JSON list of C-alpha atoms in Angstrom, two decimals:
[
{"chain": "A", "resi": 1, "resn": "UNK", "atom": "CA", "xyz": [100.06, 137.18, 94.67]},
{"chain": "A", "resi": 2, "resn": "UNK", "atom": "CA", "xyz": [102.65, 134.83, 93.85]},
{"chain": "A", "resi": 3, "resn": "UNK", "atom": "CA", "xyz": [100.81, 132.18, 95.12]},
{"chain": "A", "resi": 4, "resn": "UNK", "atom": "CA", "xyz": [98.25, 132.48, 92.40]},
{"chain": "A", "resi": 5, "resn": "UNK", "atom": "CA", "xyz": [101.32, 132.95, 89.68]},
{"chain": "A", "resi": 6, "resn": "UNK", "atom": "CA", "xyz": [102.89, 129.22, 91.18]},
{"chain": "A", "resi": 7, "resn": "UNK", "atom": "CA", "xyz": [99.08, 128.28, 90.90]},
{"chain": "A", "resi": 8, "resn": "UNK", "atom": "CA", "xyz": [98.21, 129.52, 87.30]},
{"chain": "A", "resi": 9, "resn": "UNK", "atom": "CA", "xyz": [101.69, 127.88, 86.04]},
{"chain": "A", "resi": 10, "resn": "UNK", "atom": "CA", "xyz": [100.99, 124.42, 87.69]},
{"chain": "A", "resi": 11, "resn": "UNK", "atom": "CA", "xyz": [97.38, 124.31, 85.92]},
{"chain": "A", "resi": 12, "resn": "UNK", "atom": "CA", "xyz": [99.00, 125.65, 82.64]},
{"chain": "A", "resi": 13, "resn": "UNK", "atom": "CA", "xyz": [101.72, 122.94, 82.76]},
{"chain": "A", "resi": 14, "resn": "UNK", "atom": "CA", "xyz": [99.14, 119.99, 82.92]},
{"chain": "A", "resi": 15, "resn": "UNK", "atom": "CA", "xyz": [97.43, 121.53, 80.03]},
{"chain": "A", "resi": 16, "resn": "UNK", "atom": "CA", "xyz": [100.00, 121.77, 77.25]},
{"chain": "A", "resi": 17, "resn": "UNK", "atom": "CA", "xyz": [99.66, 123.82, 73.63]},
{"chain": "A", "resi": 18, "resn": "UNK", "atom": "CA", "xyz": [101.87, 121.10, 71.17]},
{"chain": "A", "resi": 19, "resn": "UNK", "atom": "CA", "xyz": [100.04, 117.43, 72.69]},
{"chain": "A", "resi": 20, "resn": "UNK", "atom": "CA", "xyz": [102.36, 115.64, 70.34]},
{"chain": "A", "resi": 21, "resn": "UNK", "atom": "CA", "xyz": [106.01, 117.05, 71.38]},
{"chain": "A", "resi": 22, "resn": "UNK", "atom": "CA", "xyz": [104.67, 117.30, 75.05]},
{"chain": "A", "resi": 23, "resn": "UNK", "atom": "CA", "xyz": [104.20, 113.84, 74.67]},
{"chain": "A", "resi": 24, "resn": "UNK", "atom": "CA", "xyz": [107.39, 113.06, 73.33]},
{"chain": "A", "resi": 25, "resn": "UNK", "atom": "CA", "xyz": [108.84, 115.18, 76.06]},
{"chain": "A", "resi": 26, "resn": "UNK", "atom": "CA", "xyz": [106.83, 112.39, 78.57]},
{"chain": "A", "resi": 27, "resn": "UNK", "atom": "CA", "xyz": [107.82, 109.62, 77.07]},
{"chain": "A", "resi": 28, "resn": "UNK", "atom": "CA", "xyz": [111.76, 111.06, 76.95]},
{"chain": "A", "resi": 29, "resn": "UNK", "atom": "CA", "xyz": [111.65, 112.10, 80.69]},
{"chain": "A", "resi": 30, "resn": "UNK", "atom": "CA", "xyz": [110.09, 108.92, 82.05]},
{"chain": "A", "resi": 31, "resn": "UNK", "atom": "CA", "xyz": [112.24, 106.71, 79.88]},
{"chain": "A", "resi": 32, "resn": "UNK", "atom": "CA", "xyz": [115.34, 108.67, 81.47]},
{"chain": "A", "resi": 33, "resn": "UNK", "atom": "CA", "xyz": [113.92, 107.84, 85.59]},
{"chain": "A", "resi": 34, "resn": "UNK", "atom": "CA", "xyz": [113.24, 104.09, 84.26]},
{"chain": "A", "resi": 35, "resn": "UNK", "atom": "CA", "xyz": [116.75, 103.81, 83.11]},
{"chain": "A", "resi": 36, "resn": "UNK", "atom": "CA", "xyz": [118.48, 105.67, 86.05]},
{"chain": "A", "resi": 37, "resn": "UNK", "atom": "CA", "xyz": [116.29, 103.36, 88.56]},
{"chain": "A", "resi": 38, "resn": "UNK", "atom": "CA", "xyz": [117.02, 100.30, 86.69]},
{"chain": "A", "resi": 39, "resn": "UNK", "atom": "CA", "xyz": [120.82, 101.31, 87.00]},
{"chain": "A", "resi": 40, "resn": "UNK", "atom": "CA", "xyz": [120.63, 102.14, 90.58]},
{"chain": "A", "resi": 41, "resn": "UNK", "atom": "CA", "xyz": [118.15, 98.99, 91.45]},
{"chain": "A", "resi": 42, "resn": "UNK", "atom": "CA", "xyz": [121.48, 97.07, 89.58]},
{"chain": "A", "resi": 43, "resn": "UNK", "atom": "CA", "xyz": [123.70, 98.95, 91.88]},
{"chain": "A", "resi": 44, "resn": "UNK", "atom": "CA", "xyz": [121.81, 97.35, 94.81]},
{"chain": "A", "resi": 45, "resn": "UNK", "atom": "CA", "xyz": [120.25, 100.35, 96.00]},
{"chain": "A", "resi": 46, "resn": "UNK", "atom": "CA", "xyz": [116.63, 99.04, 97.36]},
{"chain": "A", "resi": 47, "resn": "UNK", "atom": "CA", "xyz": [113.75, 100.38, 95.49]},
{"chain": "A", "resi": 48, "resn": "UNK", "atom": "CA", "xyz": [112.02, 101.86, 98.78]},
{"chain": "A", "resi": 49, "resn": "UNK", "atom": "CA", "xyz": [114.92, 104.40, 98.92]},
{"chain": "A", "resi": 50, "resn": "UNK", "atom": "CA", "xyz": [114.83, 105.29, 95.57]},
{"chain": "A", "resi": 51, "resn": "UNK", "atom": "CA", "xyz": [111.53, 105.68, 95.77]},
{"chain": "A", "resi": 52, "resn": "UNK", "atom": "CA", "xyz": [111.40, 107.73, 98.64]},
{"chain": "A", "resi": 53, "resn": "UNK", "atom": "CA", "xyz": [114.31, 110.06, 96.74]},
{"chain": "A", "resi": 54, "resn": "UNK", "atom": "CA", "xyz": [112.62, 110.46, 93.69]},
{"chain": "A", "resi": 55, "resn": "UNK", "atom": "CA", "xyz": [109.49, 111.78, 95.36]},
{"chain": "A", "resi": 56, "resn": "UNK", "atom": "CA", "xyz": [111.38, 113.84, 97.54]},
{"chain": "A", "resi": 57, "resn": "UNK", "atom": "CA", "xyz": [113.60, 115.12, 94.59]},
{"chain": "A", "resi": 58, "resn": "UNK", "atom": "CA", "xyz": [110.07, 115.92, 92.18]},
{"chain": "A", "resi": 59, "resn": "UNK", "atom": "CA", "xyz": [108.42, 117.42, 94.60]},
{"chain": "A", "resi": 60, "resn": "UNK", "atom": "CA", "xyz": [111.67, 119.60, 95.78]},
{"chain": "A", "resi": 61, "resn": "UNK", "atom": "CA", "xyz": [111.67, 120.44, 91.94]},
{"chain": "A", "resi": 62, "resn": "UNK", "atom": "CA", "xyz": [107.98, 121.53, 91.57]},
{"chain": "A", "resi": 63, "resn": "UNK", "atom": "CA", "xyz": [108.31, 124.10, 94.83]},
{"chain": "A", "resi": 64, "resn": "UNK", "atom": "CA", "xyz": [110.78, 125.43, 93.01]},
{"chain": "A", "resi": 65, "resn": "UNK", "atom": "CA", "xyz": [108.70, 126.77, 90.22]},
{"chain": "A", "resi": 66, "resn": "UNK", "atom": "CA", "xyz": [105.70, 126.57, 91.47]},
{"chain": "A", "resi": 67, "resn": "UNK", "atom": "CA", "xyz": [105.68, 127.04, 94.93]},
{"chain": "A", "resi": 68, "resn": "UNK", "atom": "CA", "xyz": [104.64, 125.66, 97.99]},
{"chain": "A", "resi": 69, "resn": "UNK", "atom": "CA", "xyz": [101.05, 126.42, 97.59]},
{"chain": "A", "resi": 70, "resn": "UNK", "atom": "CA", "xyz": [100.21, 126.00, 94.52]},
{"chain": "A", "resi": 71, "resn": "UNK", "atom": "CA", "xyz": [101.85, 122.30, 94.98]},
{"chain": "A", "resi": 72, "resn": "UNK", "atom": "CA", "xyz": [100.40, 121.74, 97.80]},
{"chain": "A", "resi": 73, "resn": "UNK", "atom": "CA", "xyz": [96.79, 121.59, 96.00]},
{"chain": "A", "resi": 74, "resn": "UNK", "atom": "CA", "xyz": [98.02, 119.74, 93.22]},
{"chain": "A", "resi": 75, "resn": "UNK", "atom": "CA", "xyz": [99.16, 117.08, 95.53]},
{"chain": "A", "resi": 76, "resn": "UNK", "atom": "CA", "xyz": [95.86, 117.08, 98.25]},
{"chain": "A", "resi": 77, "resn": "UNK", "atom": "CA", "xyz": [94.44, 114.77, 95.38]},
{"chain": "A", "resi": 78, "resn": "UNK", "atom": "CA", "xyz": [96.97, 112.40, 95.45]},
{"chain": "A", "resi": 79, "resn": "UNK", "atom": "CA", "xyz": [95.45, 110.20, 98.95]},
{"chain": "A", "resi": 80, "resn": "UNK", "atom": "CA", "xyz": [92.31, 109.27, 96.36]},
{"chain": "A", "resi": 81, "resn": "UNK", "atom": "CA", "xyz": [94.24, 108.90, 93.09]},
{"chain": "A", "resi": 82, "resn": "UNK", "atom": "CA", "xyz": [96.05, 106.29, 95.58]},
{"chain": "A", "resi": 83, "resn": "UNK", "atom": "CA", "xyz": [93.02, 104.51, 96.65]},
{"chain": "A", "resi": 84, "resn": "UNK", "atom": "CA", "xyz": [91.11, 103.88, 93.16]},
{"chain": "A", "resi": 85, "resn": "UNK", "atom": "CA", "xyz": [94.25, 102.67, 92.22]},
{"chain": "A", "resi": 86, "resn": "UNK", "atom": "CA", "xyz": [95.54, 105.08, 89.16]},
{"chain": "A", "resi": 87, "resn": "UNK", "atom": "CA", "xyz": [99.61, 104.38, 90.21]},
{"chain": "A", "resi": 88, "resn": "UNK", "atom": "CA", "xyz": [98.84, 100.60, 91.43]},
{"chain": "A", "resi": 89, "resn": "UNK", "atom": "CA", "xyz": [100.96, 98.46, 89.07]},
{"chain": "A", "resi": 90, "resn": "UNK", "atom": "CA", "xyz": [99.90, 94.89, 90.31]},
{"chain": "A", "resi": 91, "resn": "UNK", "atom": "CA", "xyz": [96.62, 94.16, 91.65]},
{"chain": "A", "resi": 92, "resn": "UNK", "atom": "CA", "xyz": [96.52, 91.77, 94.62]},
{"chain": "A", "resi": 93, "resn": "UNK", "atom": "CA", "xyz": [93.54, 90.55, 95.41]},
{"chain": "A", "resi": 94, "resn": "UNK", "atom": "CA", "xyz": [92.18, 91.06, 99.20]}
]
């Protein structure tokens, strides 16, 4: 039963009420991990750690309230998202 709660909250967070101050709330959050990586890419840490600590700390986070299940299924997308490119920055040609 609470795996369908952690479920229903996960699909009702990706679809928010207010667009405009979720929005906001985006830009504000992401701003705040681009500054905190910048600072810690300027402290020398190397970008593969951080990397690997930020996924490790958002996913951590979204267990949390969600679950394990319910992120689990959000995240069984992410191998194809990956492949047709949606978080691909710089396209290198092959």
């Amino acid at each position: 039963m609470g795996e369908n709660r952690g479920a229903s909250k996960l699909r009702s967070a990706s679809q928010p009420s207010r667009p405009s101050e979720n929005d906001a709330q985006k830009r504000a959050a992401l701003r705040y991990i681009l500054d905190a990586w910048e600072e810690a890419l300027h402290d020398g840490i190397e970008p593969e750690m951080l990397a690997n600590a930020a996924l490790f700390a958002s996913l951590a986070d979204l267990i949390d309230v969600y679950g394990e299940d319910a992120v689990a299924k959000m995240t069984s997308g992410l191998s194809r998202r990956i492949h047709h490119g949606e978080f691909t920055l710089k396209r290198t040609p092959q």
